[in-house]
Backbone as CSV, one residue per row, in Angstrom:
resi,resn,N_x,N_y,N_z,CA_x,CA_y,CA_z,C_x,C_y,C_z
1,MET,0.800,-1.183,-0.364,-0.176,0.423,0.171,1.125,1.281,0.182
2,SER,1.739,1.153,1.112,2.433,2.518,0.783,3.544,2.348,-0.237
3,THR,3.745,0.958,-0.815,4.463,1.415,-2.143,3.541,2.077,-2.940
4,ASN,2.729,1.865,-3.196,1.446,2.357,-4.087,1.707,3.615,-4.424
5,ILE,1.718,4.359,-2.505,1.621,6.073,-2.944,2.904,6.720,-3.015
6,LYS,4.064,6.107,-2.794,5.265,6.494,-2.714,5.149,6.536,-4.408
7,ASN,4.642,5.727,-5.456,5.038,5.783,-6.534,3.561,6.332,-7.643
8,LYS,3.173,6.529,-6.254,1.525,7.631,-7.477,2.331,9.255,-7.126
9,GLN,2.935,9.270,-5.774,3.894,10.417,-5.775,4.753,11.026,-6.432
10,VAL,5.766,10.172,-7.160,7.300,10.195,-7.626,6.423,10.393,-9.239
11,ARG,5.121,9.748,-10.095,4.598,10.446,-11.024,3.737,11.390,-10.994
12,LYS,3.580,11.724,-9.729,3.025,13.553,-10.063,4.199,14.605,-9.705
13,GLY,5.001,14.009,-9.401,6.129,14.739,-8.996,6.577,15.136,-10.627
14,GLN,6.984,14.148,-11.335,6.932,13.753,-12.613,6.310,14.726,-12.981
15,LEU,4.999,13.952,-13.240,4.182,15.195,-14.416,3.809,16.877,-13.965
16,MET,4.231,16.982,-12.883,4.615,18.415,-12.422,5.800,18.988,-13.225
17,GLN,7.297,17.873,-13.019,8.484,18.930,-13.619,7.898,19.081,-14.777
18,TRP,7.255,18.250,-15.787,7.013,18.162,-17.366,6.484,19.549,-17.890
19,VAL,5.228,19.824,-16.829,4.145,20.507,-16.429,4.738,21.911,-16.455
20,VAL,5.767,22.170,-16.054,7.279,23.193,-15.473,8.124,23.478,-16.911
21,ILE,8.331,22.144,-17.147,9.138,22.628,-18.189,8.245,23.077,-19.554
22,ILE,7.669,22.332,-20.221,6.434,22.971,-20.838,6.159,24.194,-20.995
23,SER,5.558,23.801,-19.923,5.001,25.769,-19.813,5.899,26.866,-19.777
24,PHE,7.577,26.800,-19.462,8.732,27.751,-19.703,9.094,27.748,-21.482
25,ILE,8.894,26.630,-21.878,9.096,26.286,-23.272,8.210,27.631,-24.033
26,VAL,7.057,27.091,-23.990,5.609,27.731,-24.578,5.719,29.491,-24.049
27,LEU,6.091,29.760,-22.601,6.670,31.103,-22.567,7.493,31.624,-22.853
28,THR,8.518,30.964,-23.554,9.446,31.313,-24.064,9.370,32.315,-25.242
29,ALA,8.593,30.941,-26.089,8.627,31.199,-27.158,6.946,32.109,-27.225
30,LEU,6.214,32.101,-26.520,5.133,33.348,-27.028,5.969,34.704,-26.907
31,SER,7.116,35.437,-25.731,7.323,36.142,-25.538,8.263,36.462,-26.732
32,SER,8.817,35.524,-27.130,9.902,35.375,-28.489,8.981,36.625,-29.455
33,HIS,8.180,35.541,-29.688,7.211,35.714,-30.640,6.451,37.389,-30.639
34,SER,5.922,37.491,-29.419,5.889,38.879,-28.876,6.196,39.699,-29.376
35,PHE,7.640,39.863,-28.667,9.089,40.749,-29.189,8.828,40.949,-30.587
36,ALA,8.879,40.055,-31.064,9.252,40.550,-32.792,8.311,41.139,-32.838
37,ARG,6.950,40.642,-32.853,5.865,41.377,-33.211,6.557,43.150,-32.636
38,PHE,5.902,43.480,-31.197,5.533,44.720,-30.938,6.996,45.460,-30.342
39,SER,8.263,44.668,-30.820,9.596,45.546,-30.125,9.910,46.382,-31.227
40,LEU,10.094,45.510,-32.561,10.175,46.185,-33.568,9.682,46.928,-34.553
41,ASP,9.773,48.333,-35.034,9.191,48.449,-35.568,10.407,48.001,-37.587
42,ARG,9.224,48.811,-38.430,10.021,48.719,-39.709,11.512,49.495,-39.603
43,ASP,11.873,50.095,-39.347,13.067,50.700,-39.581,14.149,50.507,-38.553
44,ALA,13.274,49.356,-37.093,14.783,49.477,-35.900,15.279,47.987,-37.050
45,VAL,14.458,47.346,-38.225,14.706,46.410,-38.702,15.552,46.515,-39.753
46,LYS,15.400,47.735,-40.631,16.460,48.004,-41.231,17.354,48.431,-40.784
47,GLU,17.477,49.689,-39.658,18.944,49.227,-39.102,19.380,47.844,-38.825
48,ILE,19.075,46.582,-37.981,20.030,45.758,-38.266,20.300,45.042,-39.497
49,VAL,19.111,45.473,-40.729,19.732,44.539,-41.806,21.009,45.644,-41.860
50,VAL,21.137,46.910,-42.184,22.229,47.623,-42.606,23.928,47.322,-41.711
51,GLU,23.578,47.144,-40.599,24.174,47.026,-39.332,24.837,45.109,-39.766
52,GLU,24.285,44.150,-40.358,24.239,42.933,-40.393,25.333,42.952,-41.904
53,ALA,24.722,43.550,-43.402,25.087,43.287,-44.016,26.407,44.123,-44.477
54,LYS,26.939,45.470,-43.571,28.261,46.115,-43.552,29.173,45.370,-42.432
55,LEU,28.696,43.967,-41.418,29.651,43.604,-40.967,29.951,42.157,-41.862
56,GLN,29.466,41.838,-42.789,29.473,41.315,-43.707,29.975,41.047,-44.681
57,GLY,30.453,42.279,-44.835,30.715,42.707,-46.764,29.966,42.405,-47.151
58,VAL,28.312,42.737,-47.549,27.573,42.650,-48.141,26.816,43.798,-48.653
59,ASP,26.187,44.967,-49.601,25.963,45.302,-50.017,24.458,46.078,-49.391
60,PRO,24.306,46.671,-48.744,23.146,46.679,-47.300,21.847,47.086,-48.564
61,ALA,22.387,47.970,-49.301,21.244,48.062,-50.353,20.514,46.789,-51.485
62,LEU,21.261,45.717,-51.465,20.798,44.150,-51.841,20.091,43.721,-51.278
63,VAL,20.266,43.734,-49.689,19.868,42.892,-48.471,18.431,43.703,-47.973
64,LEU,18.538,45.135,-48.216,17.676,45.641,-48.187,16.127,45.539,-48.807
65,ALA,16.797,44.740,-49.732,15.923,44.342,-51.351,15.351,43.488,-50.922
66,VAL,16.026,42.538,-50.659,15.905,41.550,-50.224,14.415,40.837,-49.036
67,ALA,15.134,41.772,-48.277,13.994,42.004,-47.165,12.815,42.488,-47.269
68,GLN,12.428,43.518,-48.160,11.318,44.171,-48.373,10.837,42.666,-49.165
69,VAL,11.389,42.439,-50.135,10.249,41.723,-50.968,10.053,40.131,-51.011
70,GLU,10.864,40.599,-49.323,10.622,38.519,-48.543,9.429,39.247,-47.696
71,SER,9.419,39.983,-46.658,8.338,40.013,-45.650,8.237,41.532,-45.906
72,ASP,8.975,42.408,-46.886,8.514,43.935,-46.282,9.003,44.107,-44.404
73,PHE,10.380,44.069,-44.027,10.212,44.074,-43.006,9.814,43.428,-41.682
74,ASP,9.184,42.566,-41.989,8.071,42.216,-40.603,8.822,40.824,-39.904
75,PRO,9.317,40.941,-39.025,9.953,40.010,-38.223,9.446,38.773,-37.615
76,ASN,8.263,38.434,-37.722,7.364,37.620,-37.203,6.223,37.026,-38.629
77,VAL,6.573,37.148,-39.772,5.762,36.872,-40.895,5.841,35.604,-41.192
78,VAL,5.016,34.440,-41.741,5.290,32.879,-41.987,4.512,32.301,-43.080
79,SER,5.662,32.417,-44.538,4.911,31.992,-45.613,4.046,30.518,-45.435
80,HIS,3.685,31.009,-46.955,2.748,29.054,-46.847,3.386,28.071,-46.809
81,LYS,4.912,28.345,-47.034,5.316,27.141,-47.200,6.502,26.965,-45.577
82,GLY,5.962,28.083,-45.149,6.635,27.624,-44.026,8.285,29.039,-44.047
83,ALA,8.521,29.599,-44.804,9.962,30.198,-44.518,9.659,31.312,-43.378
84,ARG,10.554,31.364,-42.359,10.192,32.332,-41.496,11.286,33.779,-41.715
85,GLY,10.292,34.916,-40.482,11.056,36.055,-40.303,11.121,36.719,-41.964
86,VAL,12.009,37.840,-41.429,12.971,38.930,-42.186,13.453,38.447,-43.389
87,MET,14.066,37.512,-43.999,14.654,37.491,-44.918,14.214,35.593,-45.571
88,GLN,12.905,35.164,-44.284,12.347,34.172,-45.132,12.773,33.165,-44.720
89,ILE,13.200,32.425,-43.988,14.319,31.502,-43.828,13.561,30.206,-43.608
90,MET,13.762,29.363,-43.832,13.263,27.469,-44.150,13.534,27.066,-43.089
91,PRO,12.537,26.727,-42.036,13.533,25.283,-40.943,14.565,24.932,-41.538
92,LYS,14.050,24.280,-42.378,15.196,22.944,-42.703,16.767,23.814,-43.395
93,THR,16.470,24.926,-43.858,17.731,24.985,-44.021,18.594,25.866,-42.877
94,ALA,17.961,26.311,-41.993,18.238,27.437,-40.911,18.950,26.155,-40.272
95,ARG,18.335,24.623,-39.597,18.998,23.345,-38.965,19.372,23.523,-39.706
96,ASP,20.133,22.784,-40.788,20.795,21.547,-41.856,22.112,22.604,-42.006
97,GLU,21.659,23.882,-42.385,22.355,24.848,-43.240,23.474,25.218,-42.210
98,PHE,23.067,25.754,-41.123,23.190,26.452,-39.845,23.408,26.167,-38.851
99,GLY,22.585,25.454,-38.097,22.839,24.858,-36.640,21.819,25.827,-36.222
100,ILE,20.647,25.941,-36.809,20.073,27.464,-35.644,18.930,26.277,-35.579
101,ASN,18.523,26.687,-34.184,16.622,26.166,-33.919,16.148,26.559,-34.654
102,PRO,15.332,26.100,-35.434,14.130,26.741,-36.192,13.555,28.060,-35.675
103,ALA,13.150,27.769,-33.540,12.372,28.343,-33.037,13.342,30.096,-33.154
104,LEU,14.019,29.915,-33.275,15.370,31.223,-32.641,14.933,32.275,-34.709
105,LEU,14.152,31.873,-35.268,14.217,32.432,-36.668,13.227,33.490,-36.440
106,PHE,12.393,33.855,-35.509,11.777,35.309,-35.290,12.126,35.613,-34.491
107,ASP,13.785,35.509,-33.945,14.101,36.859,-33.744,15.087,37.259,-34.652
108,ALA,14.536,38.986,-35.029,14.936,39.944,-36.308,16.438,39.286,-36.495
109,ARG,17.422,39.984,-35.177,18.928,39.569,-35.034,18.899,38.765,-36.107
110,THR,18.680,37.319,-35.185,19.212,36.258,-36.265,19.356,35.538,-37.259
111,ASN,17.789,36.141,-37.767,16.769,35.616,-38.790,18.217,36.283,-39.803
112,ILE,17.829,37.539,-39.674,18.493,38.598,-40.882,20.400,38.523,-40.605
113,ARG,21.108,37.564,-39.856,22.191,37.494,-39.867,22.148,35.971,-40.556
114,THR,21.134,35.443,-40.538,21.640,34.175,-41.174,21.115,33.942,-42.800
115,GLY,20.167,35.110,-42.831,19.964,35.604,-44.598,20.917,36.446,-45.759
116,VAL,21.626,36.701,-44.193,22.521,37.958,-44.962,24.268,36.620,-45.487
117,THR,24.712,35.477,-44.272,25.477,35.266,-44.378,25.014,34.009,-45.461
118,PHE,23.487,33.464,-45.916,23.095,32.784,-47.097,23.625,33.889,-48.727
119,LEU,23.385,35.277,-48.444,23.339,35.562,-49.398,24.647,36.068,-49.934
120,LYS,25.582,35.836,-48.908,27.117,36.144,-49.333,27.910,34.515,-49.686
121,GLN,27.040,33.634,-49.245,27.909,32.137,-49.730,27.112,31.926,-51.087
122,LEU,26.349,32.545,-51.026,25.836,32.433,-52.707,26.470,33.218,-54.021
123,GLN,26.574,34.204,-53.303,27.320,35.112,-54.070,28.994,34.937,-54.284
124,ASN,29.376,34.535,-53.301,30.759,33.920,-53.736,30.407,32.557,-54.739
125,ARG,30.281,31.745,-54.493,29.832,30.424,-55.192,29.257,31.056,-56.566
126,TYR,28.423,31.625,-57.040,27.712,32.086,-58.427,28.472,33.150,-59.143
127,GLY,29.041,34.061,-58.640,29.430,35.114,-59.099,28.634,36.366,-59.222
128,LYS,27.770,36.523,-59.017,27.005,37.336,-59.583,25.287,37.431,-58.821
129,VAL,25.073,38.030,-59.214,23.766,38.689,-57.878,22.968,37.617,-58.022
130,GLU,22.846,37.976,-59.479,21.485,37.271,-60.218,21.555,36.077,-60.769
131,PHE,22.303,35.333,-60.278,22.084,34.322,-59.717,22.432,33.550,-58.619
132,ALA,22.462,34.341,-57.318,21.970,34.520,-56.223,21.077,34.362,-55.239
133,LEU,20.593,35.429,-55.986,19.220,35.501,-56.024,18.321,34.298,-56.554
134,SER,18.130,33.948,-57.712,17.412,33.273,-58.013,18.104,31.625,-57.322
135,HIS,18.640,31.698,-56.947,18.987,30.359,-55.978,18.335,30.454,-54.796
136,TYR,18.334,31.780,-54.224,18.229,32.127,-52.363,16.389,32.117,-52.793
137,ASN,15.938,32.068,-53.919,14.194,32.051,-53.859,13.836,30.946,-54.666
138,GLY,14.690,30.301,-55.338,14.079,28.820,-56.237,15.318,27.627,-56.060
139,GLY,15.769,27.815,-55.587,16.876,26.623,-54.595,18.542,26.073,-55.698
140,SER,18.896,24.800,-56.220,20.027,25.091,-56.567,20.236,24.740,-58.084
141,ARG,18.255,23.929,-58.712,18.623,24.576,-59.910,18.979,25.570,-60.930
142,VAL,20.030,26.368,-60.136,20.807,27.896,-60.806,22.076,26.646,-61.572
143,THR,22.499,25.942,-60.806,23.332,24.731,-61.554,22.893,24.398,-62.759
144,LYS,23.366,23.921,-63.789,22.382,23.487,-65.190,23.615,22.819,-65.486
145,PRO,22.899,21.006,-65.738,23.772,19.473,-65.840,25.669,20.189,-66.565
146,ASP,25.467,20.576,-67.040,26.677,21.671,-67.838,27.191,21.944,-66.780
147,GLY,26.804,22.492,-66.171,27.838,22.989,-64.870,28.006,24.991,-65.255
148,SER,26.975,25.241,-66.589,26.958,26.456,-66.158,25.838,26.846,-65.796
149,TYR,25.572,28.059,-65.229,24.573,28.918,-64.024,23.174,29.497,-65.365
150,GLN,22.204,29.548,-64.664,20.909,30.397,-64.966,20.007,30.694,-64.100
151,VAL,19.391,31.669,-64.304,18.470,32.430,-63.510,17.398,30.996,-63.685
152,ILE,16.646,30.426,-62.576,15.411,29.686,-62.958,14.395,30.025,-63.307
153,PRO,13.615,29.932,-64.389,12.636,31.100,-64.984,11.633,31.209,-64.000
154,VAL,11.073,29.956,-63.345,10.284,30.750,-62.671,10.949,31.858,-61.095
155,THR,12.102,32.092,-61.179,11.938,32.497,-59.785,12.327,34.519,-60.574
156,ARG,12.022,34.055,-62.211,13.061,35.284,-63.019,12.383,36.756,-62.407
157,GLY,10.629,36.930,-62.247,10.281,38.025,-61.669,10.374,38.314,-60.430
158,TYR,11.216,37.110,-59.475,11.661,37.672,-57.789,12.656,38.323,-57.853
159,VAL,13.625,37.907,-59.056,15.339,38.533,-58.988,15.035,39.412,-59.558
160,ASP,13.857,40.655,-61.101,13.840,41.989,-61.693,13.292,42.013,-59.796
161,LYS,12.356,42.017,-59.636,11.993,42.937,-58.634,12.526,43.181,-57.072
162,VAL,13.554,42.097,-56.807,14.462,42.703,-56.124,15.498,43.776,-56.430
163,LEU,15.988,43.454,-57.769,17.226,43.931,-58.469,16.805,45.250,-58.648
164,SER,15.300,45.646,-58.750,14.578,47.479,-58.443,14.410,47.704,-57.723
165,LYS,14.270,47.063,-56.454,14.278,47.410,-54.985,16.003,47.900,-54.834
166,MET,16.500,46.845,-55.213,17.813,47.477,-54.875,18.644,48.634,-55.819
167,LYS,18.005,49.312,-56.465,18.500,50.547,-57.242,17.358,51.583,-57.104
168,THR,16.492,51.376,-56.088,15.501,52.168,-55.392,16.414,52.808,-54.250
169,PHE,16.898,51.526,-53.728,17.342,51.675,-51.998,19.219,52.659,-52.375
170,GLN,19.211,52.010,-53.301,20.957,52.633,-53.696,20.910,54.467,-54.175
171,GLN,20.166,54.809,-55.163,19.889,56.060,-55.893,18.908,56.666,-54.897
172,TYR,17.391,56.457,-54.436,16.527,57.420,-53.735,16.752,57.140,-52.463
173,GLU,16.712,56.666,-51.646,16.411,55.890,-50.323,17.915,55.707,-49.843
174,THR,18.347,57.715,-49.349,19.350,57.119,-48.698,19.801,58.281,-47.217
175,PRO,18.535,57.663,-46.087,18.981,58.160,-44.822,20.604,57.903,-44.146
176,SER,20.314,58.371,-43.028,21.827,58.338,-42.836,22.007,57.414,-42.354
177,TRP,21.059,55.944,-41.671,21.735,54.974,-41.263,21.823,54.230,-42.860
178,LEU,21.712,54.326,-43.389,22.056,53.617,-44.941,23.276,54.543,-45.189
179,ALA,24.009,55.558,-45.111,25.082,56.016,-45.611,26.286,55.259,-44.497
180,TYR,27.438,54.884,-45.447,28.417,54.242,-45.060,29.060,55.063,-43.681
181,THR,29.275,54.125,-42.776,29.609,54.484,-41.235,30.807,53.309,-40.928
182,PRO,31.694,53.904,-40.446,33.004,53.070,-40.207,32.313,51.214,-39.574
183,SER,32.890,50.731,-39.983,32.230,49.305,-38.945,32.938,48.679,-37.620
184,TYR,32.695,48.271,-36.405,33.539,47.701,-35.642,34.469,47.668,-35.807
185,ARG,35.046,46.844,-36.814,36.100,46.224,-37.140,36.878,47.515,-37.725
186,ASP,36.355,48.228,-37.993,37.280,48.939,-38.562,37.930,49.930,-37.964
187,MET,37.076,50.820,-36.699,37.568,51.421,-35.740,38.950,50.899,-34.802
188,LYS,38.644,48.810,-34.938,39.367,48.449,-33.794,40.812,48.367,-34.646
189,GLU,40.728,48.552,-35.938,41.794,48.368,-36.767,42.538,49.151,-36.722
190,LYS,41.911,50.554,-37.148,42.792,51.924,-36.870,43.227,52.694,-35.767
191,ALA,41.908,51.838,-34.940,42.848,52.245,-33.138,44.363,51.515,-33.040
192,LYS,44.216,50.120,-33.119,45.507,49.788,-33.142,46.401,50.526,-33.507
193,ASP,46.267,50.697,-35.240,47.245,51.494,-35.933,47.961,52.648,-35.392
194,ASN,46.649,53.136,-34.727,47.194,54.580,-33.865,48.272,53.768,-32.483
195,LEU,47.465,52.854,-32.254,48.112,52.590,-30.667,49.990,52.063,-31.041
196,GLY,50.022,51.662,-32.216,51.251,51.228,-33.058,51.981,52.383,-33.618
197,ILE,51.746,53.187,-33.464,52.285,54.380,-33.615,52.460,55.404,-32.803
198,GLN,51.358,55.383,-31.725,51.860,56.030,-30.072,53.153,55.071,-29.826
199,SER,53.381,53.970,-29.424,54.085,52.979,-29.299,55.453,53.018,-29.907
200,LYS,55.706,53.456,-30.761,57.042,53.881,-31.737,57.213,54.975,-31.599
201,LEU,56.149,56.530,-31.516,56.958,57.770,-30.894,57.556,57.390,-29.882
202,TYR,56.382,56.776,-28.816,57.221,56.867,-27.301,58.952,55.786,-27.167
203,ARG,58.761,54.530,-27.543,60.563,54.303,-27.814,61.046,54.794,-28.361
204,LEU,60.971,55.970,-29.963,61.951,57.080,-30.025,62.221,58.267,-29.085
205,ARG,60.923,58.913,-28.563,61.124,59.420,-27.451,62.254,59.113,-26.276
206,GLN,61.929,57.999,-25.633,62.770,57.857,-24.871,64.434,57.328,-24.834
207,LYS,64.158,57.239,-25.983,65.614,56.499,-27.223,66.379,57.902,-27.025
208,ASN,66.017,59.278,-27.100,66.028,60.191,-27.897,66.935,61.265,-26.124
209,MET,66.090,60.870,-24.714,66.222,60.871,-24.043,66.914,60.277,-23.370
210,HIS,67.335,59.662,-23.001,68.650,58.682,-23.601,69.743,59.323,-23.998
211,LEU,69.569,59.623,-24.329,70.363,60.048,-25.738,71.298,61.248,-25.464
212,ALA,70.216,61.884,-25.254,70.709,63.652,-23.989,70.916,63.015,-22.895
213,LYS,70.864,62.242,-21.646,70.985,62.352,-20.691,72.723,61.341,-20.806
214,VAL,73.035,61.139,-21.537,74.635,60.374,-22.178,75.060,61.762,-22.781
215,VAL,74.523,62.586,-23.353,75.800,63.609,-24.127,75.839,64.316,-22.664
216,ASN,74.851,65.216,-22.149,74.354,65.462,-21.201,76.132,65.339,-20.263
217,THR,76.231,64.334,-19.731,76.940,63.495,-18.800,78.399,63.463,-18.919
218,ARG,78.441,63.506,-20.493,79.492,63.929,-20.812,80.405,65.206,-21.548
219,VAL,79.191,65.928,-21.919,79.709,67.010,-22.173,79.565,67.769,-21.127
220,ASP,78.532,68.112,-20.002,78.594,69.049,-19.216,80.208,69.774,-18.149
221,SER,81.062,68.815,-18.215,81.635,69.418,-17.483,82.778,69.903,-18.323
222,TYR,82.886,69.519,-20.152,83.493,70.496,-20.713,82.926,71.817,-20.951
223,LEU,81.486,71.133,-20.741,80.779,73.006,-20.586,81.250,74.224,-19.627
224,ASP,81.233,72.878,-18.174,81.745,74.379,-17.578,83.192,74.783,-17.665
225,GLY,84.070,74.047,-18.175,85.118,74.408,-17.993,85.193,75.349,-19.368
226,TYR,84.426,75.840,-20.375,84.354,76.368,-21.435,83.820,77.673,-20.543
227,ARG,82.823,77.327,-20.189,82.066,78.772,-19.043,83.541,79.477,-18.646
228,SER,84.348,78.510,-17.569,85.207,79.094,-16.681,86.303,79.847,-17.735
229,GLY,86.457,79.625,-19.031,87.955,80.315,-19.654,88.979,78.656,-19.359
230,SER,88.515,77.734,-19.278,89.918,76.563,-18.623,89.417,75.312,-19.288
231,THR,89.016,75.358,-20.357,88.681,74.205,-21.656,89.748,73.469,-22.312
232,LYS,90.979,74.308,-22.512,92.517,74.257,-23.292,92.504,72.437,-22.656
233,GLY,93.023,71.763,-23.801,93.482,70.749,-23.712,92.317,69.566,-23.065
234,ARG,90.969,69.384,-23.154,90.008,68.656,-22.569,88.747,68.372,-23.941
235,GLY,89.432,69.174,-25.234,89.178,68.301,-26.227,87.793,68.847,-26.754
236,TYR,87.076,70.118,-25.767,85.719,70.671,-26.412,85.872,70.854,-27.199
237,THR,85.453,70.652,-28.530,85.075,71.507,-29.308,84.019,72.496,-29.758
238,SER,83.722,73.617,-31.155,82.531,73.895,-31.558,81.664,72.971,-31.944
239,ASP,81.970,71.849,-32.177,81.220,70.855,-32.891,80.190,70.159,-32.284
240,GLN,80.934,69.941,-31.083,80.582,69.536,-29.520,79.629,70.144,-29.364
241,ARG,79.935,71.973,-29.222,78.636,72.601,-28.474,77.530,72.446,-29.561
242,GLU,77.700,72.735,-30.604,76.251,72.213,-31.929,75.381,70.925,-31.434
243,ARG,76.531,69.797,-31.370,75.875,68.748,-30.757,75.207,69.135,-29.277
244,ARG,75.451,69.365,-28.560,75.000,69.686,-27.130,73.898,70.245,-27.306
245,GLN,74.272,71.616,-28.253,73.073,72.376,-28.426,71.152,71.416,-29.593
246,GLN,71.639,70.725,-30.338,70.744,69.721,-30.901,70.227,69.111,-29.906
247,VAL,70.734,68.788,-29.039,70.409,67.683,-27.780,69.220,68.285,-27.311
248,LEU,69.931,69.099,-26.675,69.130,70.288,-25.957,67.705,70.453,-26.611
249,GLN,67.723,70.707,-28.011,66.048,71.398,-28.437,65.998,69.982,-28.444
250,TRP,65.966,69.023,-28.630,65.385,67.473,-29.272,64.534,67.662,-27.556
251,GLU,65.227,67.137,-26.279,64.943,67.109,-25.076,63.795,68.045,-25.142
252,SER,64.101,69.317,-25.258,62.120,70.446,-25.339,61.598,69.788,-26.011
253,ILE,61.541,69.586,-26.781,60.747,69.363,-27.621,59.824,68.071,-27.528
254,TYR,60.863,67.398,-27.173,60.000,65.760,-26.441,59.421,65.815,-24.857
255,GLU,59.545,66.931,-24.220,59.107,67.159,-22.877,57.765,68.182,-23.072
256,ARG,57.268,68.466,-24.676,56.643,68.864,-24.653,54.925,68.554,-24.373
């Protein structure tokens, strides 16, 4: 009897654990879903698109055009085929090609970053934007049996629409956030270069200060003798005086 009661208590405890876990998963999904829907307007999504495109070296106008055609910058949209988010990434593609949990595709930044990475890979593979866009929309049939490339006929309308939008973003829509600004990597490299220059200047200054001290030690006794009129026989020449003055000048410059 007592054993049955214990078993029931164990099963009840396990059931409660599963209820808590499932509730947590559902609430997390709903909160992510709600965040994507309500916290990001289209301008905020555009800013993420531009930022991610620049970080990966892809033309922001191209990614903006794809995002507009695919979802009109809606991080929550789902197509009739199941593609998700701003860049309309298929769950299978996210999982198999990029190792991303499909549930994360409703996070705007994750979705956009994945889409930009995919576009970059396709551009590198085909070397032409038209072919990359055709694959993005219609799959690998871009490659013909003979190994050459083509725009898949059923994707021609999509490709032309994206290219048209791309020109619009390039020529007519130039908000401040679309203009080029140095990326974090650019600024980091510049700061690193500046630090290297400053380091070299510091070492040069230290060397010159050391030289000044050496010359100061060796020349001061002669200089004192010169001032007292007793430099004869000490080997202190006008050339040494000139070098002494030059060193003093260097020292004054580096001490500023």
